[in-house]
Coordinates of C-alpha atoms in Angstrom, one line a residue:
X1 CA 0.0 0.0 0.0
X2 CA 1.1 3.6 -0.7
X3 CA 1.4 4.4 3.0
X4 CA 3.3 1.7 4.0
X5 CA 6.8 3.4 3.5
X6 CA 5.3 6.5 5.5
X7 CA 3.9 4.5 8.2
X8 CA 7.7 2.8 8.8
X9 CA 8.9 5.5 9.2
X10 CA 6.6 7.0 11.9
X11 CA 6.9 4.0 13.8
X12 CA 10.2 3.9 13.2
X13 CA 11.3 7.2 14.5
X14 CA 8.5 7.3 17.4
X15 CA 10.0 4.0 18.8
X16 CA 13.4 5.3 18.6
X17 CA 12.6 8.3 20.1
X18 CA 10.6 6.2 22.8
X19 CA 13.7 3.9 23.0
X20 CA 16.2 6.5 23.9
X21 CA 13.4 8.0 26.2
X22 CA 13.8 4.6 28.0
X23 CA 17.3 5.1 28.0
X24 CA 18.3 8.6 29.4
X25 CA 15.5 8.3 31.9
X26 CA 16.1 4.4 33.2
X27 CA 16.4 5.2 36.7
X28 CA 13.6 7.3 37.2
X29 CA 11.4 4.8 35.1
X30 CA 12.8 1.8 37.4
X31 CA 12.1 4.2 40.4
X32 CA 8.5 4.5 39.0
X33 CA 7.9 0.7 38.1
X34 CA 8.8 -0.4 41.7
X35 CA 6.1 1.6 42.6
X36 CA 3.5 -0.9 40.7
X37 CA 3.2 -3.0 44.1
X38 CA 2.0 0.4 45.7
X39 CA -0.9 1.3 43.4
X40 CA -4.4 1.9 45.3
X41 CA -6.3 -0.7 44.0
X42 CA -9.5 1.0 44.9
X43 CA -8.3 3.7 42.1
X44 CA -7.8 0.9 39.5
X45 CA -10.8 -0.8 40.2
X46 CA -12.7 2.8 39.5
X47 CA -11.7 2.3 35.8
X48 CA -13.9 -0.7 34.9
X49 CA -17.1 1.6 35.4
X50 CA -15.2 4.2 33.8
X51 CA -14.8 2.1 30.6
X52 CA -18.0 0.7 31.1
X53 CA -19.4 4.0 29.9
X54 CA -17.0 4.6 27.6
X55 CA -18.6 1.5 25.6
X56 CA -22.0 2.3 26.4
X57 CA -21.1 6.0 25.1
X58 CA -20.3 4.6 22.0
X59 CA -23.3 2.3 21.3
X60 CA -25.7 5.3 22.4
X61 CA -23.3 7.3 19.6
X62 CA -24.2 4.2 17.5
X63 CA -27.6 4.0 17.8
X64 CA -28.7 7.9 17.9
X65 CA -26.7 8.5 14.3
X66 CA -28.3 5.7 12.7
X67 CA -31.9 6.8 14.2
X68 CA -31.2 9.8 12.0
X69 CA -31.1 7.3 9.2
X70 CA -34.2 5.8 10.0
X71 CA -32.5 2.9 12.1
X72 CA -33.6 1.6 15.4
X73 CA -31.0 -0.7 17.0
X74 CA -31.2 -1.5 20.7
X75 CA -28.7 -0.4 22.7
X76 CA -27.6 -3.9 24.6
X77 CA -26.6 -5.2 20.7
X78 CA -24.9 -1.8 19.6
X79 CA -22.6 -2.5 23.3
X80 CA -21.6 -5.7 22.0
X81 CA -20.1 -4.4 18.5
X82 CA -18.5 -1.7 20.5
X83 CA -16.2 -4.4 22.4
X84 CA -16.2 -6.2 19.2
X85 CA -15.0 -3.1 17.3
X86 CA -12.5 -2.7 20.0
X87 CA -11.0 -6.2 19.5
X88 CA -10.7 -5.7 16.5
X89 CA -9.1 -2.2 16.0
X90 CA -6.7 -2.8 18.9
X91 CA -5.8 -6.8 17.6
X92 CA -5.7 -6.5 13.8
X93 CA -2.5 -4.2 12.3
X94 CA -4.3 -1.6 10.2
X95 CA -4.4 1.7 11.7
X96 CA -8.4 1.1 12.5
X97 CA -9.4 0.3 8.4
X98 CA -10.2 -3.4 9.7
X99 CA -12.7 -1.4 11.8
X100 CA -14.3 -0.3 8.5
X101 CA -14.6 -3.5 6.9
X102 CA -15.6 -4.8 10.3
X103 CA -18.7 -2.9 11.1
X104 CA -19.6 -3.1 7.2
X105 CA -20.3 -6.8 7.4
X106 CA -21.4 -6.7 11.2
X107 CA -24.1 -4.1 10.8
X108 CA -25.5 -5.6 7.5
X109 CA -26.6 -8.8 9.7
X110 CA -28.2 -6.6 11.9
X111 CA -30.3 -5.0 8.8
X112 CA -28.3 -2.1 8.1
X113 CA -27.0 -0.6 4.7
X114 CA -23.1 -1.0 3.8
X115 CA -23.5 2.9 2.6
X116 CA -25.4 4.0 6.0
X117 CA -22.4 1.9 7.8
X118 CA -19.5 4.3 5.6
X119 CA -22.1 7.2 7.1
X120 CA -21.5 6.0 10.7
X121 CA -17.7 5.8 10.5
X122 CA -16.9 9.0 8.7
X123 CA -19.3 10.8 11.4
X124 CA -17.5 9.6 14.2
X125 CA -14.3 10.5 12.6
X126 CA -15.5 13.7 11.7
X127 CA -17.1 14.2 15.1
X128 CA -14.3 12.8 16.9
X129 CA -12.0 15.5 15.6
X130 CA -14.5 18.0 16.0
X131 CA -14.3 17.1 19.8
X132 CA -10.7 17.5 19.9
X133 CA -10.9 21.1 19.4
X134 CA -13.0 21.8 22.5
X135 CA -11.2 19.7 24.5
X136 CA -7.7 21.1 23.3
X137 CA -9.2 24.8 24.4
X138 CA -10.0 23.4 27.6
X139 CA -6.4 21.7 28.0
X140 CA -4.7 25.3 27.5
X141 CA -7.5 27.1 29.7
X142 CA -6.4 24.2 32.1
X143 CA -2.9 24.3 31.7
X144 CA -2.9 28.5 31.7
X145 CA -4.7 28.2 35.0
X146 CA -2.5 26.2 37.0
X147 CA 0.9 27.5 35.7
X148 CA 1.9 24.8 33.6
X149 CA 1.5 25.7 30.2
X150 CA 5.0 26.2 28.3
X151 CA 5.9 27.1 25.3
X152 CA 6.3 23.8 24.1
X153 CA 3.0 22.5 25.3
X154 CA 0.9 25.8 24.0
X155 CA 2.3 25.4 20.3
X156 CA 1.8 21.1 20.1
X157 CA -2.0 22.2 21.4
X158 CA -2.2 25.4 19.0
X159 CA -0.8 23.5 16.3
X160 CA -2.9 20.2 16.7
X161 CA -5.8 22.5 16.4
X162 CA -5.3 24.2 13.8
X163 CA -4.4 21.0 12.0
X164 CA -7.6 19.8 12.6
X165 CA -9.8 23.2 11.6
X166 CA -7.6 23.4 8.3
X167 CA -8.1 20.0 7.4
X168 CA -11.9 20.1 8.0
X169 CA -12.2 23.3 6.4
X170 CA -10.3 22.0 3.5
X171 CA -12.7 18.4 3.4
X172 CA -16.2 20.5 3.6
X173 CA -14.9 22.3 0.4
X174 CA -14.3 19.4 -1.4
X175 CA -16.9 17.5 -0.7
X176 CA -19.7 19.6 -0.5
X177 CA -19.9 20.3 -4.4
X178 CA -20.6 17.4 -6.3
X179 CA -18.2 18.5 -9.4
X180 CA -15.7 19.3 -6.8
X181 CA -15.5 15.9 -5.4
X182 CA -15.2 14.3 -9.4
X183 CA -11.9 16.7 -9.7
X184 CA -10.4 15.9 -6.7
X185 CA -10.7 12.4 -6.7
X186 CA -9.6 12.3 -10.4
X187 CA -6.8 14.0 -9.2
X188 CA -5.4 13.0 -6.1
X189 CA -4.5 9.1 -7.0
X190 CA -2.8 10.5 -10.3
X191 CA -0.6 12.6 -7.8
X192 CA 0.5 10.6 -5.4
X193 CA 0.7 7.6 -7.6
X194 CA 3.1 9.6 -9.5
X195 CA 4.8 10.9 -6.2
X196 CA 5.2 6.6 -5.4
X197 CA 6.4 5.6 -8.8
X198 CA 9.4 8.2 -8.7
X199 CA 10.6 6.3 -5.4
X200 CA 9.2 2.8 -6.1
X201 CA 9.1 1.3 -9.8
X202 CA 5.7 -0.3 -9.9
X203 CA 3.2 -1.6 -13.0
X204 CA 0.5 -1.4 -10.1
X205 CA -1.2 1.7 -9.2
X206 CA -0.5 2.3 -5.3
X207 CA -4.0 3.6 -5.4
X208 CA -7.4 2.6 -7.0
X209 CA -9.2 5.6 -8.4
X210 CA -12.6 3.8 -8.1
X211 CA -12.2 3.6 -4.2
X212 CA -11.6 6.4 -4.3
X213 CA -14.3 8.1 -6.3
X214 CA -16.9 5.6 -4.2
X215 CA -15.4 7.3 -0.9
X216 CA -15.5 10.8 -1.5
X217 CA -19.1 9.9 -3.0
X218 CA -20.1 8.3 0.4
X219 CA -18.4 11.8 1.7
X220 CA -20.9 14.1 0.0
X221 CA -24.1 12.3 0.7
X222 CA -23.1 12.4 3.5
X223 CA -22.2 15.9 4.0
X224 CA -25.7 16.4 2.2
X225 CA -27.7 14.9 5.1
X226 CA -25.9 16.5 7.7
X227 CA -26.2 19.6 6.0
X228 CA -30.2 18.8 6.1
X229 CA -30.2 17.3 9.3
X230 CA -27.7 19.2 11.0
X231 CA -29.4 19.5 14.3
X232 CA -29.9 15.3 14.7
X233 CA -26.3 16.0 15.1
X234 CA -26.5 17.0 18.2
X235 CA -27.0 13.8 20.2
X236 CA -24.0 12.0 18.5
X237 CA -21.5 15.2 19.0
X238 CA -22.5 14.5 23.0
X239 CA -21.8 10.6 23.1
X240 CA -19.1 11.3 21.1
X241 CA -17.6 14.1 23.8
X242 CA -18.7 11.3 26.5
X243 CA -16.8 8.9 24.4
X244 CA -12.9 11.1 24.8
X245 CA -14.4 12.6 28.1
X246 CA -14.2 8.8 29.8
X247 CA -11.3 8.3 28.4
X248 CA -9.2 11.1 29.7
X249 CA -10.7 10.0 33.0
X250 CA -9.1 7.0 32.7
X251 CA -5.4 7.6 32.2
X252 CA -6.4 10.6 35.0
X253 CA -7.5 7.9 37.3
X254 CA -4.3 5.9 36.7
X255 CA -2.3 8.6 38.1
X256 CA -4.5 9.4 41.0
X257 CA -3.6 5.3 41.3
X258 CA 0.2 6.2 41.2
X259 CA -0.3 8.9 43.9
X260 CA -0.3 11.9 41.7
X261 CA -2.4 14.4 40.3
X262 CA -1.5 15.8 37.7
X263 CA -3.1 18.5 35.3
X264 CA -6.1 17.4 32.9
X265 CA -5.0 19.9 30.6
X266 CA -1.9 17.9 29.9
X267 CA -3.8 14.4 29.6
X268 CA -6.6 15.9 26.9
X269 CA -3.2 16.9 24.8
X270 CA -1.2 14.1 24.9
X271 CA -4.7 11.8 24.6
X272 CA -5.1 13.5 21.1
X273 CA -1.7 13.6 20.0
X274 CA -1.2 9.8 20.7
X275 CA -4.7 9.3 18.9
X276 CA -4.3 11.6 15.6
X277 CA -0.8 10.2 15.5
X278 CA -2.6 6.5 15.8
X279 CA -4.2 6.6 12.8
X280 CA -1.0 6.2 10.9
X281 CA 0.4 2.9 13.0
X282 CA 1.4 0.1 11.7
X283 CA 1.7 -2.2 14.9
X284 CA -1.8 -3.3 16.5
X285 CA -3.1 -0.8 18.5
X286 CA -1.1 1.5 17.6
X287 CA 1.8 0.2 19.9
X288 CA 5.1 2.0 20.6
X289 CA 3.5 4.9 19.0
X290 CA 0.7 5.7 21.4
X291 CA 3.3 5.1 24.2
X292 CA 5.9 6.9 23.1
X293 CA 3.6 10.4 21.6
X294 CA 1.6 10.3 24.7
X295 CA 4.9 9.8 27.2
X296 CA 6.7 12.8 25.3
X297 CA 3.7 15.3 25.8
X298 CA 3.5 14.3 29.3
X299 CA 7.1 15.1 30.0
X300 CA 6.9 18.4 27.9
X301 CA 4.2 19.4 30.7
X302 CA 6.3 18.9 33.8
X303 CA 5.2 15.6 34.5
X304 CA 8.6 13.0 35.4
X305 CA 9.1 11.1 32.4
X306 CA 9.3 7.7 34.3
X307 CA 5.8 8.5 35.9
X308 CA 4.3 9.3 32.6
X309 CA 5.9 6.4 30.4
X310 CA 4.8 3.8 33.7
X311 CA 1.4 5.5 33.6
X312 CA 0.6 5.4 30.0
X313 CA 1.7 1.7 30.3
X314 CA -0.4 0.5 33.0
X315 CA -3.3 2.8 31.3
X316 CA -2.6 0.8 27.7
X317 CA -2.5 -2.9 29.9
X318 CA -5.1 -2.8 32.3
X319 CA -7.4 -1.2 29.6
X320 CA -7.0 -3.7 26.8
X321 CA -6.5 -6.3 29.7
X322 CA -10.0 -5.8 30.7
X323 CA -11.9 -5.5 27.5
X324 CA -10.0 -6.9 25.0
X325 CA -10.7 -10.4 26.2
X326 CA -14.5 -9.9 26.3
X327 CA -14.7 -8.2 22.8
X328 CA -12.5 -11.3 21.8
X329 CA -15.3 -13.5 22.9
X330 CA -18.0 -11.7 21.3
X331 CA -16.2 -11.3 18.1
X332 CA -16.2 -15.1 17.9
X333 CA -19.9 -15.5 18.5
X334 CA -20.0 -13.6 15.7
X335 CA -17.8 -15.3 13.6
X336 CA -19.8 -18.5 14.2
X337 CA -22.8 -16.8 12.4
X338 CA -23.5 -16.9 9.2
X339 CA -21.8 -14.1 8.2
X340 CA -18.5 -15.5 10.2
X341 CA -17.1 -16.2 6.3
X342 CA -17.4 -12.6 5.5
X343 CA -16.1 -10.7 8.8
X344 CA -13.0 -13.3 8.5
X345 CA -12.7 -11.8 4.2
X346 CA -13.1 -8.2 5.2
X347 CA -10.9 -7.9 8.2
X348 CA -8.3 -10.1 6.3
X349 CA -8.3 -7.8 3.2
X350 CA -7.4 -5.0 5.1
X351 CA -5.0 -6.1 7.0
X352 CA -3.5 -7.9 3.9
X353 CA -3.7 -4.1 1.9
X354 CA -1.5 -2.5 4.7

């Protein structure tokens, strides 16, 4: 796949960097890890309700987007593909695509169209990001109140941000003209696929023009519903601020477990970071990257860099720990359906492409 130099070398470089982070600060990181044996376990146990509503915010975020689309799913089956989805994003190395092809064929047993599922996923994506933004003002109002915003912090925040507006701004354009859309994706797989050849002699094209025609179609219909039905929005924005809200709770929790309390404002920037930067891993979960972005903006904020690596760690472990087993279990059940044949093609084929 065309990314797959580019995603080396992010890995690549955020592991090294996470390596040599293990490195220079060894002895306050094996200070920090002897201190597993004294976390409160009252603390840790406060997570599994925590995550609880996480997954439950992100079945309600299920359910209320695809109401708009004339769906009614219950709530109690819409939990269960959240831990599924969750397996399968954290298990399978694609960055999250197998999450695409995953929900496709899980949702179409369940009654649901394959171009209301494309709907789903770009919304929360598009959503997601849009969430970011308030939560990355509130990280420097945060940070600004309790002394602890440098330089360093204020720009990664500032620049994140405007990242995120830019790129919006720039998608709405595209996609919310119809002749638009036809241009741009006529154009950008000729670009890059040039851009690939110069480095890597290929007969194939690195990308299919077709896909990507059908995707920035799905885009603009969808674009054209929101833009009829922009206040049915409203309900999935707030599951999908739950969703990042319960989250940031958790790795807060984890270092009220360690002993410390340490500023929000610095968790809701390295939570992003470590999550825009995710989408771009190679390794399942996102591994080594997540870690090391996360552990880096941590440190830049005045947190010791052996608490924050430790931290992040027992964060990433006890969270997959807990769920990843049960969204195992009910990815099987679903796998012995009927449609087992097709989850097993579409999750393969994405992880095959990357």
């Amino acid at each position: 796949m065309y990314f797959k130099s580019i995603k080396f070398w992010v890995n690549a470089i955020t592991i090294v960097a996470l390596v040599l982070l293990v490195v220079f600060a060894r002895d306050q990181i094996s200070e920090a890890f002897e201190t597993f044996t004294q976390l409160n376990l009252l603390w840790m146990l406060a997570i599994i309700p925590v995550q609880i509503v996480n997954h439950t915010a992100v079945a309600k975020f299920y359910q209320s987007y695809l109401k708009t689309l004339g769906e009614k799913i219950r709530t109690r089956e819409l939990f269960k593909v959240s831990l599924e989805m969750n397996f399968v994003n954290n298990v399978f190395p694609s960055g999250g695509v197998s999450g695409f092809g995953y929900l496709g064929i899980r949702l179409k047993k369940l009654g649901v169209k394959g171009s209301k599922t494309t709907r789903l996923q770009t919304s929360r994506h598009f959503l997601t990001f849009l969430s970011f933004i308030v939560y990355l003002l509130i990280a420097l109002l945060l940070l600004s109140l309790f002394g602890s915003a440098s330089r360093l912090i204020v720009m990664i925040a500032s620049m994140l941000s405007m990242f995120i507006i830019f790129a919006t701004a720039i998608l709405i354009y595209i996609i919310s003209d119809e002749s638009r859309v036809k241009q741009f994706s006529a154009a950008l797989p000729r670009l890059v696929n040039k851009v690939v050849k110069t480095f890597h002699r290929r007969n194939k094209q690195p990308i299919n023009i077709d896909n990507i025609e059908q995707l920035f179609g799905d885009l603009h219909k969808d674009y054209l519903h929101v833009k009829k039905n922009w206040r049915d929005l409203r309900y999935p924005f707030f599951w999908t601020m739950l969703m990042n809200f319960t989250e940031i709770l958790t790795i807060f929790i984890v270092y009220l477990a360690f002993g410390e309390i340490v500023n929000p404002g610095a968790i809701i920037i390295s939570y992003a970071v470590a999550n825009v930067a995710g989408l771009v891993a190679v390794l399942p979960g996102g591994v080594g990257v997540y870690e090391g972005l996360m552990t880096a903006v941590m440190a830049s904020a005045g947190v010791e860099r052996g608490l924050a690596l430790s931290a992040t760690v027992v964060y990433r472990v006890f969270n997959m720990g807990l769920f990843l087993p049960i969204g195992y279990f009910f990815y099987q059940r679903a796998l012995r359906g009927e449609s087992g044949h097709e989850i097993e093609e579409a999750v393969g084929k994405n992880v095959d492409d990357d």
